[in-house]
XYZ file of C-alpha atoms in Angstrom:
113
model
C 113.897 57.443 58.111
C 112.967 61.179 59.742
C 111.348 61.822 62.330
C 109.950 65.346 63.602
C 106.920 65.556 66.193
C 105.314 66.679 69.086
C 104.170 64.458 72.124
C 101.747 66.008 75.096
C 101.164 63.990 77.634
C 98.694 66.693 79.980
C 97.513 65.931 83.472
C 99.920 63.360 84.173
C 99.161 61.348 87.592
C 100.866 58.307 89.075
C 99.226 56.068 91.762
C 100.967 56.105 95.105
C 99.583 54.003 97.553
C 95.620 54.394 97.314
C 95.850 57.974 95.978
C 96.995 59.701 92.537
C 99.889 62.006 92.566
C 98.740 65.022 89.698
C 102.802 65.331 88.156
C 102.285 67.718 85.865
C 102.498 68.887 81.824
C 104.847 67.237 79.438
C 106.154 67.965 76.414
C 108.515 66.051 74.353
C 109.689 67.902 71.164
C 111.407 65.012 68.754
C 113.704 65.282 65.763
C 115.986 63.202 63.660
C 119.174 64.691 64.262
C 121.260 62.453 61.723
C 120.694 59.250 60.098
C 119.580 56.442 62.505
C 119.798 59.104 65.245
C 117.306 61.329 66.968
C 116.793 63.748 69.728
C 114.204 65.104 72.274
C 113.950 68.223 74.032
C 111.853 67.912 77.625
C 109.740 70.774 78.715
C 107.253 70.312 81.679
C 105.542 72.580 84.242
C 104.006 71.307 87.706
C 104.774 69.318 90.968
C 107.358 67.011 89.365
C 108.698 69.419 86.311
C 111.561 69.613 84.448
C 113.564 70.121 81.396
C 116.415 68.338 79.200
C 117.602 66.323 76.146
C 117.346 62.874 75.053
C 119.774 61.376 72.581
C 119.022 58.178 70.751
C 121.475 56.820 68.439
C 119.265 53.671 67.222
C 122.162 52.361 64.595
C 124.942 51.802 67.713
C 121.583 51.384 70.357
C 122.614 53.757 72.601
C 120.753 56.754 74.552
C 122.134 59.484 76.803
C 119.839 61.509 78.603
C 121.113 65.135 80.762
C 117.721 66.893 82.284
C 117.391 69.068 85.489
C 114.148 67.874 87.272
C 112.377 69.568 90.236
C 110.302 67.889 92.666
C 107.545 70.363 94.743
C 107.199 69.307 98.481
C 104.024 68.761 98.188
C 104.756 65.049 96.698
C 105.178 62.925 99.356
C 108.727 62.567 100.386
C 108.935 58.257 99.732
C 107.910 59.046 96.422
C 110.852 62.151 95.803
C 113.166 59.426 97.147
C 112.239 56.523 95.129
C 112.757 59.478 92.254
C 116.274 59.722 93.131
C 116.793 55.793 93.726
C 114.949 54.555 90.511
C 116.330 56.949 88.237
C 119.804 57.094 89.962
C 118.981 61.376 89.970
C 121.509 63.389 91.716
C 120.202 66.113 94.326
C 121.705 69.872 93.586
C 122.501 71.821 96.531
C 120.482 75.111 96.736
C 120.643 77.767 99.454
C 116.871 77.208 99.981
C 116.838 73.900 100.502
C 115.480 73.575 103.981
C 113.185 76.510 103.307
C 109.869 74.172 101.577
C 111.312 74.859 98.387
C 111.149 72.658 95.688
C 113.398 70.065 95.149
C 116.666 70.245 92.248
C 117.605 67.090 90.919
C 119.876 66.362 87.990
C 119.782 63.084 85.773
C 122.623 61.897 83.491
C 122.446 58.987 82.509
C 124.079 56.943 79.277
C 123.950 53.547 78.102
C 122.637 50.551 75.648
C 120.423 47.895 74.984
């Protein structure tokens, strides 16, 4: 009926091709907001970081999710673009794009199951 934790998920990687990517630190900070309902806070730090919310309303099945992601340029540039097709992420313009800096995405995204 509650639900109040803490998930770490340290040293993430994901395989690309014959190599592992190193993503990063995640932390996922969970908490029953109302009956049958529950949300998460993001927090991350390294090449693919980021931070947001996560709403889960389990009694009408639906999510919505609103985080700000950036990418370093140091992943390789299929895999920032199969970030941005695959999670349907929208790119942020920033006067330093251009310059190696990292890359600003936003994800919003709602739905059901």
């Amino acid at each position: 009926r509650q639900l109040t934790g803490r998930i770490d998920w340290q040293r993430a990687q994901w395989q690309w091709g014959d190599r592992w990517l190193m993503l990063g630190d995640y932390w996922l900070q969970v908490r029953t907001q109302q009956a049958a309902s529950f949300a998460a806070e993001l927090t991350s730090r390294g090449d693919l970081a980021g931070s947001g919310t996560l709403l889960v309303n389990l009694a009408e099945r639906t999510y919505r999710i609103d985080a700000n992601v950036v990418a370093s340029r140091s992943l390789p540039q299929q895999f920032r673009d199969s970030l941005i097709f695959l999670s349907g992420a929208k790119a942020v313009a920033s006067a330093e794009a251009g310059t190696g800096a990292p890359e600003l995405l936003h994800l919003q995204r709602q739905g059901g199951w």
